[in-house]
PDB file of C-alpha atoms and ligand atoms in Angstrom:
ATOM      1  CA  UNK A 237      24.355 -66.429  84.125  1.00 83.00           C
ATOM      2  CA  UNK A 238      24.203 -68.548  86.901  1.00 96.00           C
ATOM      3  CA  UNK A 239      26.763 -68.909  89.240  1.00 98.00           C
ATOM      4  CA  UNK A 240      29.642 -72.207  89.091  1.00 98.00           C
ATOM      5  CA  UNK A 241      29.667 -74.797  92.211  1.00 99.00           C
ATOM      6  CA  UNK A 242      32.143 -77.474  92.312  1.00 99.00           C
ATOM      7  CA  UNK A 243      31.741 -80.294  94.600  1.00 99.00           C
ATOM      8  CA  UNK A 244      34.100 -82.722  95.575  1.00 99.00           C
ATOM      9  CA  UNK A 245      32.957 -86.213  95.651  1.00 98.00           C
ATOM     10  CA  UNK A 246      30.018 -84.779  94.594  1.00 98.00           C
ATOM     11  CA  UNK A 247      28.552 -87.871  92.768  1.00 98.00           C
ATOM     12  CA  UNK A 248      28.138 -90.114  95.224  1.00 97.00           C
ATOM     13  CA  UNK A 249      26.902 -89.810  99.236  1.00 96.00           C
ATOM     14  CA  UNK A 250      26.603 -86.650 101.095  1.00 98.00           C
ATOM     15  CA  UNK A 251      28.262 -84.988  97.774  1.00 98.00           C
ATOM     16  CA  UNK A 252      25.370 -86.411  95.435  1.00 98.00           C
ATOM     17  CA  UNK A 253      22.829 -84.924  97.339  1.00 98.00           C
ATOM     18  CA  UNK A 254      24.717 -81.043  97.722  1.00 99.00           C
ATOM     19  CA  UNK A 255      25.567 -81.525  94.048  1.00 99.00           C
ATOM     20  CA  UNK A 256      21.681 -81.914  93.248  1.00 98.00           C
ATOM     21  CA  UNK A 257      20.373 -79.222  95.533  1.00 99.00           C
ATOM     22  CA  UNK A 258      22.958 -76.637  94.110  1.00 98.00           C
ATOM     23  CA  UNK A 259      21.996 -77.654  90.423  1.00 98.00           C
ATOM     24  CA  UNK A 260      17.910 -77.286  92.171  1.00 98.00           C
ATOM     25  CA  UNK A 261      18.886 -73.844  93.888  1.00 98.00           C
ATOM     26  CA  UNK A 262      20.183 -72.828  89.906  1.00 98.00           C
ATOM     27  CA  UNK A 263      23.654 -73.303  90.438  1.00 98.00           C
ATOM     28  CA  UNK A 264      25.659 -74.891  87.407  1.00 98.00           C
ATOM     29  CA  UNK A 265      27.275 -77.860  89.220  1.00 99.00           C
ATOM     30  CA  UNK A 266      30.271 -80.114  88.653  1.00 99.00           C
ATOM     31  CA  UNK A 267      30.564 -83.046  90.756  1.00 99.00           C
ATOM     32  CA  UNK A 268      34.484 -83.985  91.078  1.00 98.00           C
ATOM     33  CA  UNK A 269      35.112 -87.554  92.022  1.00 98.00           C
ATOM     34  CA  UNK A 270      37.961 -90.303  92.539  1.00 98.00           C
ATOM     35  CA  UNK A 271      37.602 -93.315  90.666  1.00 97.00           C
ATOM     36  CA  UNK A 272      34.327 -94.744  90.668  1.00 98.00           C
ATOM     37  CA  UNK A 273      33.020 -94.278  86.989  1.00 98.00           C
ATOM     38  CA  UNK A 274      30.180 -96.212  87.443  1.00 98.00           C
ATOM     39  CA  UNK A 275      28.807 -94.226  89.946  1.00 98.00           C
ATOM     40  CA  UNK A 276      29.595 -91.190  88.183  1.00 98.00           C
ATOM     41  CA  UNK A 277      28.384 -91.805  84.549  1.00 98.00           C
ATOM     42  CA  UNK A 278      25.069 -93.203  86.451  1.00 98.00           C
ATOM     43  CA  UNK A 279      24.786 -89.880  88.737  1.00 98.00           C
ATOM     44  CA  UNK A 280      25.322 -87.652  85.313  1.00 98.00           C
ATOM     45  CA  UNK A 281      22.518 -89.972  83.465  1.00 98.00           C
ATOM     46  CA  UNK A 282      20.388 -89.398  86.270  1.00 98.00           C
ATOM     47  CA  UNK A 283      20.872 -85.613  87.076  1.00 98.00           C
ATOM     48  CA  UNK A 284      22.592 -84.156  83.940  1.00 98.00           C
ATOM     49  CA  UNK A 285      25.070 -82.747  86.248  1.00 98.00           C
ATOM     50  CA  UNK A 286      29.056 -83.084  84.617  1.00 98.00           C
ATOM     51  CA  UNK A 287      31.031 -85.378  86.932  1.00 98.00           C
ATOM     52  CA  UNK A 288      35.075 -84.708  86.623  1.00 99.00           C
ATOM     53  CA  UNK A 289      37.336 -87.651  87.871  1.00 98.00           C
ATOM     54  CA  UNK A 290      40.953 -86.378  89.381  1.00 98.00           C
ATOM     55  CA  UNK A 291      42.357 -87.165  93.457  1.00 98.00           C
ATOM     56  CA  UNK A 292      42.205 -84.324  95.613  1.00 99.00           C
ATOM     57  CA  UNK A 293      45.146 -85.743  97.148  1.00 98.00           C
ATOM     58  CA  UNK A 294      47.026 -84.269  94.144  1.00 98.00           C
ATOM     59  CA  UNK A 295      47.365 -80.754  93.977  1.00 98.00           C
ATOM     60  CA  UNK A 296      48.828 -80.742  90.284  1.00 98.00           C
ATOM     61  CA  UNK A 297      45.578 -82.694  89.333  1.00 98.00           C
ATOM     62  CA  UNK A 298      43.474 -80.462  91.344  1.00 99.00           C
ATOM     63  CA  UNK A 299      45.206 -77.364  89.471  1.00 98.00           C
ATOM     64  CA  UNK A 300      44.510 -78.888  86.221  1.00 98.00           C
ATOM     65  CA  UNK A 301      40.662 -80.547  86.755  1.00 98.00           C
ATOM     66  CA  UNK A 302      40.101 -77.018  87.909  1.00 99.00           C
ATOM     67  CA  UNK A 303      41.328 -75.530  85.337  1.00 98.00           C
ATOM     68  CA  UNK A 304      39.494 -77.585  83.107  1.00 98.00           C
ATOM     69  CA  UNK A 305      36.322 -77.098  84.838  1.00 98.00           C
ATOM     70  CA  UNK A 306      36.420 -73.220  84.808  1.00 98.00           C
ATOM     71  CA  UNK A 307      37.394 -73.562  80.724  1.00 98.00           C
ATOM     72  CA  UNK A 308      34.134 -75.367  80.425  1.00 98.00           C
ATOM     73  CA  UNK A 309      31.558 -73.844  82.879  1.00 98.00           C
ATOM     74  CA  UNK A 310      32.939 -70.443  84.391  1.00 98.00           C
ATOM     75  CA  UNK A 311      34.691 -69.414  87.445  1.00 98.00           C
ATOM     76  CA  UNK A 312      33.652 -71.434  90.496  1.00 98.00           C
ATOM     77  CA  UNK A 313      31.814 -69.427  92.724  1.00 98.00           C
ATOM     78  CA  UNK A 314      30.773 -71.958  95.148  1.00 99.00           C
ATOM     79  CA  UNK A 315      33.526 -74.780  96.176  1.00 99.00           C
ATOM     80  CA  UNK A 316      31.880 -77.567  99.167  1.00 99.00           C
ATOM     81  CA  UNK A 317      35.408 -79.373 100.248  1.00 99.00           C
ATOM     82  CA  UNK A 318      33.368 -82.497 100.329  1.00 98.00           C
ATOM     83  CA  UNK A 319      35.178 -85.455  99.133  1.00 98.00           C
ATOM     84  CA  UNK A 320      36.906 -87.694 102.370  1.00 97.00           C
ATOM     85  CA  UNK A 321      37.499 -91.537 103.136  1.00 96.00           C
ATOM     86  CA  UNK A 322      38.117 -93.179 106.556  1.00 95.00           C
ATOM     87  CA  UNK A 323      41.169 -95.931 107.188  1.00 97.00           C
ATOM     88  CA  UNK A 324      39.903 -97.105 110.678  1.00 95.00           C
ATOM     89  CA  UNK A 325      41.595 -98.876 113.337  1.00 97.00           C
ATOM     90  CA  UNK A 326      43.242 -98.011 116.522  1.00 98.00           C
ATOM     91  CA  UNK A 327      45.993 -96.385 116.739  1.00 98.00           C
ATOM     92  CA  UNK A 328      48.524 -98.917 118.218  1.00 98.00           C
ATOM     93  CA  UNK A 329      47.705-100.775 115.016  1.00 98.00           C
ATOM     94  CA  UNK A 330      47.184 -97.741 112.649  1.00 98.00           C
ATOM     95  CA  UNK A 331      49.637 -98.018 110.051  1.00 98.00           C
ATOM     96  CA  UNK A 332      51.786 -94.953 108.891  1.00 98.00           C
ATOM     97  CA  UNK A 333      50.171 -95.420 105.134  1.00 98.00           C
ATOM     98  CA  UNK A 334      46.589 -95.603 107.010  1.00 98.00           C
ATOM     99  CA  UNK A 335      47.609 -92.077 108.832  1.00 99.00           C
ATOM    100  CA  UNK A 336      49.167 -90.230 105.636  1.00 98.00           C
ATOM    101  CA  UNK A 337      45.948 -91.287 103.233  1.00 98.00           C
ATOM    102  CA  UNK A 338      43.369 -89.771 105.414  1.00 99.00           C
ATOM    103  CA  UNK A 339      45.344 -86.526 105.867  1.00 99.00           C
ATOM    104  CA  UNK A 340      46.228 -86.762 102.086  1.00 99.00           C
ATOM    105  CA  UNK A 341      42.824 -86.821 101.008  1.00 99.00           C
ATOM    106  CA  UNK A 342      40.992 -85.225 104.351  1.00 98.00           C
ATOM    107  CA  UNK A 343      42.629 -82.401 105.007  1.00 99.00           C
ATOM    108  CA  UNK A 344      45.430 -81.915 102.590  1.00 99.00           C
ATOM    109  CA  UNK A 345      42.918 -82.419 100.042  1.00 99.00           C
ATOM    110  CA  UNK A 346      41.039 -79.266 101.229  1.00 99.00           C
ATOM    111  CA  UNK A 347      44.485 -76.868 100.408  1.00 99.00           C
ATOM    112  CA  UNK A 348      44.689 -78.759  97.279  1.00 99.00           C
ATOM    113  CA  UNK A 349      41.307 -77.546  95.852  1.00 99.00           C
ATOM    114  CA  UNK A 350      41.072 -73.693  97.435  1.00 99.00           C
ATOM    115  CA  UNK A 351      44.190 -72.708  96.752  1.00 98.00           C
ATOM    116  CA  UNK A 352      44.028 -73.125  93.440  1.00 98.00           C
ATOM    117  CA  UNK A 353      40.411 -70.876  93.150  1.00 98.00           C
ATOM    118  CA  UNK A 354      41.364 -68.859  95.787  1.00 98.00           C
ATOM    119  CA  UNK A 355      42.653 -66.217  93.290  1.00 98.00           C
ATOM    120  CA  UNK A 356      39.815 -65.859  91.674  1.00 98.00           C
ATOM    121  CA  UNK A 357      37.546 -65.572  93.980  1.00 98.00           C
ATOM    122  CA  UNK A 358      39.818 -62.591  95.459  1.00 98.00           C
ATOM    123  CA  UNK A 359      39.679 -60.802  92.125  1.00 98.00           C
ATOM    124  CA  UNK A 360      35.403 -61.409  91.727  1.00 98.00           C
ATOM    125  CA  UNK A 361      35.285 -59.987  95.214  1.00 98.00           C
ATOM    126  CA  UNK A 362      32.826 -63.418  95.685  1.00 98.00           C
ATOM    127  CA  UNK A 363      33.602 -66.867  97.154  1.00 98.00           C
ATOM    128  CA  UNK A 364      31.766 -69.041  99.059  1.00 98.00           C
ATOM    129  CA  UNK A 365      33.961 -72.214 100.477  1.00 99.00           C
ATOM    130  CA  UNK A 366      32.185 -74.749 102.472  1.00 99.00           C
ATOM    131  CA  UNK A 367      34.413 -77.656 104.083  1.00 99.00           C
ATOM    132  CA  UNK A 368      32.807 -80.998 105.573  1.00 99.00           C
ATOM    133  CA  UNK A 369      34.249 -81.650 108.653  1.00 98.00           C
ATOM    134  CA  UNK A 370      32.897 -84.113 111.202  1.00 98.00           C
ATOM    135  CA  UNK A 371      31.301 -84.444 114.067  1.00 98.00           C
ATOM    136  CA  UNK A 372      34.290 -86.788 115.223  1.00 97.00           C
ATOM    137  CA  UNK A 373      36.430 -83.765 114.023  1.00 98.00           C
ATOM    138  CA  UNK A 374      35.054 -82.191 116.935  1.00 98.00           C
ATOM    139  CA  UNK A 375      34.498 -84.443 120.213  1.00 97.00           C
ATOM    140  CA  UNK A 376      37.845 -87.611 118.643  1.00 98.00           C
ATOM    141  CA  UNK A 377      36.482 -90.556 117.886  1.00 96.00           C
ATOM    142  CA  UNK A 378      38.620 -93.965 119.039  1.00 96.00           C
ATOM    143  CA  UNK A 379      39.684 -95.799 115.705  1.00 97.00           C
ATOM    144  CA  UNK A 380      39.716 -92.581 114.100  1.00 98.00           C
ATOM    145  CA  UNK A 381      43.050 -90.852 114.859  1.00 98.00           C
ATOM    146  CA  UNK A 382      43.293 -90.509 111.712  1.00 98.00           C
ATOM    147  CA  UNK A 383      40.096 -89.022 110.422  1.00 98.00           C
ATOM    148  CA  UNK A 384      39.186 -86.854 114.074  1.00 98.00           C
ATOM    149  CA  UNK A 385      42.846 -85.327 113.121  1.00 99.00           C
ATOM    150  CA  UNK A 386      42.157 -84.541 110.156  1.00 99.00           C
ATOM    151  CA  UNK A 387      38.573 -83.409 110.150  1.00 99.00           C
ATOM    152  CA  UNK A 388      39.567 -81.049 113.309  1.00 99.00           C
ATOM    153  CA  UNK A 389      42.476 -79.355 111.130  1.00 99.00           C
ATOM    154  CA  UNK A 390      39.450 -78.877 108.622  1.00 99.00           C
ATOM    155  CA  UNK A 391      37.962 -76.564 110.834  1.00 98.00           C
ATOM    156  CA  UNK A 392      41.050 -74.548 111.861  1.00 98.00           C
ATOM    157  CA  UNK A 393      41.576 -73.815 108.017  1.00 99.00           C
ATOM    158  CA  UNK A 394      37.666 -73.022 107.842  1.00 99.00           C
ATOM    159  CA  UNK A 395      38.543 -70.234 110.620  1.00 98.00           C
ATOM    160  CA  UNK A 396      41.669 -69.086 109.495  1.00 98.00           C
ATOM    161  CA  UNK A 397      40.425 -68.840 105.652  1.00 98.00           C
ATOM    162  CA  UNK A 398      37.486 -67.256 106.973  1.00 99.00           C
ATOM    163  CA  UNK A 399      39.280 -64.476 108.560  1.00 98.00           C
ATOM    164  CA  UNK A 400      41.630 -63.932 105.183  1.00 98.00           C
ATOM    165  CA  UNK A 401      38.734 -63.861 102.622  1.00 98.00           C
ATOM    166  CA  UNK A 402      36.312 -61.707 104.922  1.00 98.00           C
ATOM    167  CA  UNK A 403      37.662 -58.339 103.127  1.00 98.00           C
ATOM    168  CA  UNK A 404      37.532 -59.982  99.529  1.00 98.00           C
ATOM    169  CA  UNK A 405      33.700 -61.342  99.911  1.00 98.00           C
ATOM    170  CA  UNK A 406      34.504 -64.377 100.550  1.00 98.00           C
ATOM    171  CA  UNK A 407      32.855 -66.854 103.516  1.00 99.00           C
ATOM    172  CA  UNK A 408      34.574 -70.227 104.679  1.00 99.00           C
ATOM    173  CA  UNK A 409      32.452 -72.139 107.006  1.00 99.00           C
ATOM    174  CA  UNK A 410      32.235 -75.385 107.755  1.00 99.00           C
ATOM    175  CA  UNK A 411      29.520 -78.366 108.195  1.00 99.00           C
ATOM    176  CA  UNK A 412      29.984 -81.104 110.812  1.00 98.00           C
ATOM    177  CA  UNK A 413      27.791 -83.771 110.134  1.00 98.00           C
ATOM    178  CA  UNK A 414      26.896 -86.239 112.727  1.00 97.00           C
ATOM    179  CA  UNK A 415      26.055 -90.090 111.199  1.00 95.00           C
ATOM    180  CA  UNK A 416      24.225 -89.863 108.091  1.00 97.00           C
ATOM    181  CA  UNK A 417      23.342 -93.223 105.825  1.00 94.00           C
ATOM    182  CA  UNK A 418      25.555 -93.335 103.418  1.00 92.00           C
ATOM    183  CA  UNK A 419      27.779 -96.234 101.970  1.00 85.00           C
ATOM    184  CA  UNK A 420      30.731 -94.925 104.435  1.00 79.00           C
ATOM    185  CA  UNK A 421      28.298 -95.372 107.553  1.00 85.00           C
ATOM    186  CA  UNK A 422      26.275 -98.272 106.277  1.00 82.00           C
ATOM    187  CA  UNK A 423      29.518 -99.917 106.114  1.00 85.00           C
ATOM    188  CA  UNK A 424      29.929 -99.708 110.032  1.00 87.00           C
ATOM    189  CA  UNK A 425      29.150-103.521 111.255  1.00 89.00           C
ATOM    190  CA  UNK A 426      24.661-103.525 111.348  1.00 90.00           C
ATOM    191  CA  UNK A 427      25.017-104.463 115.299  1.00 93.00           C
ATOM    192  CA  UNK A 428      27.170-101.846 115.942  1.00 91.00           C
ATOM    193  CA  UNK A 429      25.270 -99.351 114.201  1.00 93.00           C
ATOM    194  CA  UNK A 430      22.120-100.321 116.232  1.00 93.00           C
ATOM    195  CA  UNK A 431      23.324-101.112 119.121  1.00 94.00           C
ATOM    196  CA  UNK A 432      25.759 -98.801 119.608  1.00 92.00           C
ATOM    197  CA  UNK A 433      25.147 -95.512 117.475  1.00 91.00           C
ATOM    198  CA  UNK A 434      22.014 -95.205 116.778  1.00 96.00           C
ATOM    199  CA  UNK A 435      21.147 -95.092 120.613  1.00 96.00           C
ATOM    200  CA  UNK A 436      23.622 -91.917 120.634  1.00 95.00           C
ATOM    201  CA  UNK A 437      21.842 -90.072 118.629  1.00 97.00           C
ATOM    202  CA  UNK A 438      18.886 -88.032 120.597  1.00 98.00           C
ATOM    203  CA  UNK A 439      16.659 -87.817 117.324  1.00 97.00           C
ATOM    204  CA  UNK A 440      16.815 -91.514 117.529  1.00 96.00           C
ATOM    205  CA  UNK A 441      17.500 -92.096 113.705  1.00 95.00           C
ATOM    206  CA  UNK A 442      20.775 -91.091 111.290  1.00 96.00           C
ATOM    207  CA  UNK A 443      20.977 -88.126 109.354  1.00 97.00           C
ATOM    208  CA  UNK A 444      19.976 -88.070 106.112  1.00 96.00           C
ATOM    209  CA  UNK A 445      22.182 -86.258 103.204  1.00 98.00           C
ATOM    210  CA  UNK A 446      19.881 -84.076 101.984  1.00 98.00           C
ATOM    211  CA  UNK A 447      19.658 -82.730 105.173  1.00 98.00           C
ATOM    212  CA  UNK A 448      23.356 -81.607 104.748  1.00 98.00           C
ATOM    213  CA  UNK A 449      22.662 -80.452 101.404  1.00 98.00           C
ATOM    214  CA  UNK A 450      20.129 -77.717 102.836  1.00 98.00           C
ATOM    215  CA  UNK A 451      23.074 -76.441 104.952  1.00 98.00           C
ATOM    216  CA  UNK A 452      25.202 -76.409 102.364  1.00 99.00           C
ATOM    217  CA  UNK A 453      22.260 -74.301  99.662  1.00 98.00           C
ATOM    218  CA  UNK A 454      22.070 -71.884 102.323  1.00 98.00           C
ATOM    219  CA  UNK A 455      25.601 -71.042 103.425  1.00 98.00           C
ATOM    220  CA  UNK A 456      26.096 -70.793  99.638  1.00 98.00           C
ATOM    221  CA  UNK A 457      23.767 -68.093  99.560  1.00 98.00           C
ATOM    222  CA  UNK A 458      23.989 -64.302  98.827  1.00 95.00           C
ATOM    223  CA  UNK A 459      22.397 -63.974 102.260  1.00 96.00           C
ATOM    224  CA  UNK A 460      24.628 -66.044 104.077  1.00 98.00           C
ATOM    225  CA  UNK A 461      27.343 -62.988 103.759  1.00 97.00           C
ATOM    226  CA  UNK A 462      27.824 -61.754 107.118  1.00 98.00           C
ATOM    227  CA  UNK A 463      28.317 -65.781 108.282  1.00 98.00           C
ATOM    228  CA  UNK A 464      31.524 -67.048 108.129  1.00 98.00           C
ATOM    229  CA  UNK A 465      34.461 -68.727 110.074  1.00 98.00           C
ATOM    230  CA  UNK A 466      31.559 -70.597 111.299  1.00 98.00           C
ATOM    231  CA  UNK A 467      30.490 -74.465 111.928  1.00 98.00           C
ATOM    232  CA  UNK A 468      27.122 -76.238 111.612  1.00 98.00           C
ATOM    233  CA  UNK A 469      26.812 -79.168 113.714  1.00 98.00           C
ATOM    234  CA  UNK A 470      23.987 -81.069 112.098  1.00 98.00           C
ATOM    235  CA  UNK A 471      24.273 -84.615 113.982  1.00 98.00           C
ATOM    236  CA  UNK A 472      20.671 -84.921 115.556  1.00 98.00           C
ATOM    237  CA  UNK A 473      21.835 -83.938 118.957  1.00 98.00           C
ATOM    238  CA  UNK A 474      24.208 -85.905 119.590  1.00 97.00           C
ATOM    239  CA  UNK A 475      27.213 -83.387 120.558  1.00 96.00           C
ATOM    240  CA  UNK A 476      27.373 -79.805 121.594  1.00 92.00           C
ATOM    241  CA  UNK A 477      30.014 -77.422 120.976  1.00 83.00           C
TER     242      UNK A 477
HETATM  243  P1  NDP B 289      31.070 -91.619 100.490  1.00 50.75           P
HETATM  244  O1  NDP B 289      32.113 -92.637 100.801  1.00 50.75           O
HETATM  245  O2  NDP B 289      29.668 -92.045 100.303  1.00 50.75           O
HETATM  246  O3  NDP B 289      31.519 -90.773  99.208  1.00 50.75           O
HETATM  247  C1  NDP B 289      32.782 -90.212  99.191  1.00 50.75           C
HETATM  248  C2  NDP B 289      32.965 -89.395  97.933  1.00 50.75           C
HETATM  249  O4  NDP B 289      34.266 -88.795  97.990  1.00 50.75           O
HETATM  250  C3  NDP B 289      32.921 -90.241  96.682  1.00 50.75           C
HETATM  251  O5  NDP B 289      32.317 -89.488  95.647  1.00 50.75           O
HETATM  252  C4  NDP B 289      34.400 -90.452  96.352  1.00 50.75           C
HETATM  253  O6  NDP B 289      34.657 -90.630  94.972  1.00 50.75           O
HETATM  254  C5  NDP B 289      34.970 -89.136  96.819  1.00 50.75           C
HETATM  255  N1  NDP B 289      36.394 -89.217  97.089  1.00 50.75           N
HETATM  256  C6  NDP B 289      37.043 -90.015  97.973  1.00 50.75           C
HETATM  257  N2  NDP B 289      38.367 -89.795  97.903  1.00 50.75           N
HETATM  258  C7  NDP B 289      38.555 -88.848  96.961  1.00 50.75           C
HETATM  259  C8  NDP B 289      39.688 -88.205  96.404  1.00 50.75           C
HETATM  260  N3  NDP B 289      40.923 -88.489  96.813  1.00 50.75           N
HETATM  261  N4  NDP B 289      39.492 -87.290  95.427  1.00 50.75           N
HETATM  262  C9  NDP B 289      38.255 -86.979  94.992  1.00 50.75           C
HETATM  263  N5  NDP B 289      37.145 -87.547  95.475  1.00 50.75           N
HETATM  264  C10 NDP B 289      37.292 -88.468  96.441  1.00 50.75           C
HETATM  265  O7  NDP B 289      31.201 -90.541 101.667  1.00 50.75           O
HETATM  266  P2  NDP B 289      30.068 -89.712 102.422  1.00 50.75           P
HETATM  267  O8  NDP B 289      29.107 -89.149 101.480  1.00 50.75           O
HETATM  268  O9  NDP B 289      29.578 -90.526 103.552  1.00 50.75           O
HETATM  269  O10 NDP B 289      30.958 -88.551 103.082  1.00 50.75           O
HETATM  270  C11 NDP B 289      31.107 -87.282 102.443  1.00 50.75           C
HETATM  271  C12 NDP B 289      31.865 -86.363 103.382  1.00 50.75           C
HETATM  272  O11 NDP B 289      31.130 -86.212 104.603  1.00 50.75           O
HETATM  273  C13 NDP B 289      33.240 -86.894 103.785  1.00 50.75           C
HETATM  274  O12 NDP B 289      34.157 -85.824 103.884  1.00 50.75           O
HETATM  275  C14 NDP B 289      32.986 -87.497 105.149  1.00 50.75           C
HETATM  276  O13 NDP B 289      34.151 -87.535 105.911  1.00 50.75           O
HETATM  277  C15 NDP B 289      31.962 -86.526 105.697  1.00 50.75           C
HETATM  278  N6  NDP B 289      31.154 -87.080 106.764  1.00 50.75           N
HETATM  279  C16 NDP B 289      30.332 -88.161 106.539  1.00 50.75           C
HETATM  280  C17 NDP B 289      29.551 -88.641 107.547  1.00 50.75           C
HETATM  281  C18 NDP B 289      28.622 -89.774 107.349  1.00 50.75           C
HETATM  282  O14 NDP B 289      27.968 -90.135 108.336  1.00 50.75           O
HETATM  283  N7  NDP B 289      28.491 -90.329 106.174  1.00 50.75           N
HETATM  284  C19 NDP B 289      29.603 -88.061 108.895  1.00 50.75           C
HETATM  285  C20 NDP B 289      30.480 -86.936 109.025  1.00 50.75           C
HETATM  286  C21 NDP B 289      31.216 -86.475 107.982  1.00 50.75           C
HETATM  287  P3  NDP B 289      34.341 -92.048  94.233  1.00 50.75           P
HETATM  288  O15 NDP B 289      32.846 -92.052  94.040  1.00 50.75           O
HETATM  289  O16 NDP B 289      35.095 -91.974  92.968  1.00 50.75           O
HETATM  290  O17 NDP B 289      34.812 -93.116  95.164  1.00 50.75           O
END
């Protein structure tokens, strides 16, 4: 039987694109999301994948759309930490609701989903968990107090998880993606996105989801085992750690 991945915001985005190369590597996928049906019941037409709609700002919803999901598919095997918004501005105008929804959903979100499969991955003796962070998570990003905050404590609970589950077969690693075209980035003002981002970027061009997606197929892997605790950077050069 083939083995359960759940993605979070996994039908739209950077999400769509894991979701589809986990159901391609022979994964059974469900793709959680927030509130955009549309997108959803168009992403399940297109890809037969099941799409699940609860906040992973919730842990009591998280709990339960788990729940739900393991009732219907399996135990998940796989969970990508995926889902995230931004709330930009700079800080001296950042409100405190602007702070506390990016951390809600960011990084809060990310204890909200694996604690609750946690358990069960413990008792299989297999987990993979596989959090997208940020490349802004790693260098700060002005306007983003917010998000670089929260997408940095993403990677301190990828390393700290990492060392926990190690004994119990389970990995926690992280991807940091640098800018990749999606709705979130295509968002970013057109002239400051070429005149000011793009230029950043040493491969000259933004990322493209799938090419998170192949990070994400392969860390899922049985022969990923011995890597965890660790962070891809996948941002086209544009920042060393
Ligand atoms: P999108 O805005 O395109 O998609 C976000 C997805 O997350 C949507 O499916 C959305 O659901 C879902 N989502 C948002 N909030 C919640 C919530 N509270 N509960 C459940 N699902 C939620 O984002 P991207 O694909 O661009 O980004 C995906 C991840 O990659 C994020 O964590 C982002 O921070 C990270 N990232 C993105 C980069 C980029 O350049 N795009 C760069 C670095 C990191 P719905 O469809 O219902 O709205």
């Amino acid at each position: 039987m083939s083995k359960v991945a759940l993605v979070t915001g996994g039908s739209r985005g950077i999400g769509a694109a894991i979701s589809k190369a986990l159901k391609e590597a022979g994964y059974t996928v469900a793709a959680n999301y927030a509130g955009n049906d549309d997108a959803a019941k168009a992403f399940t037409a297109e890809t037969g994948i099941k799409t699940y709609k609860w906040s992973v700002a919730d842990y009591d919803a998280c709990a339960a759309g788990i729940k739900q999901v393991e009732d219907e598919l399996g135990p998940v095997a796989v969970l990508v930490n995926n889902a995230g918004i931004t709330r930009d501005s700079m800080f001296h105008k950042m409100t405190p609701q602007q702070w506390k929804e990016v951390i809600d959903t960011n990084l809060t979100g990310l204890f909200n989903m694996t604690h609750p499969v946690w358990g069960g991955m413990r008792d299989r003796k297999f987990g993979r968990v596989i959090n997208i962070s940020s490349i802004n998570g790693q260098k700060g990003q002005a306007g983003q107090a917010n998000y670089s905050s929260a997408k940095a404590g993403d990677l301190g609970f990828t390393k700290s998880l990492a060392q926990e589950g190690a004994r119990a077969g389970i990995t926690v690693n992280a991807i940091c993606p640098g800018y990749i075209g999606t709705e979130m980035v295509r968002a970013i003002d057109e002239k400051v996105l070429n005149e000011r981002i793009i230029p950043l970027i040493p491969v000259g061009r933004l990322g493209e989801p799938e090419e998170i997606a192949r990070c994400v197929v392969f860390l899922a892997s049985d022969g990923a085992g011995f890597i965890t605790g660790s962070t891809i950077s996948a941002n086209g050069g544009q920042f060393f750690v």
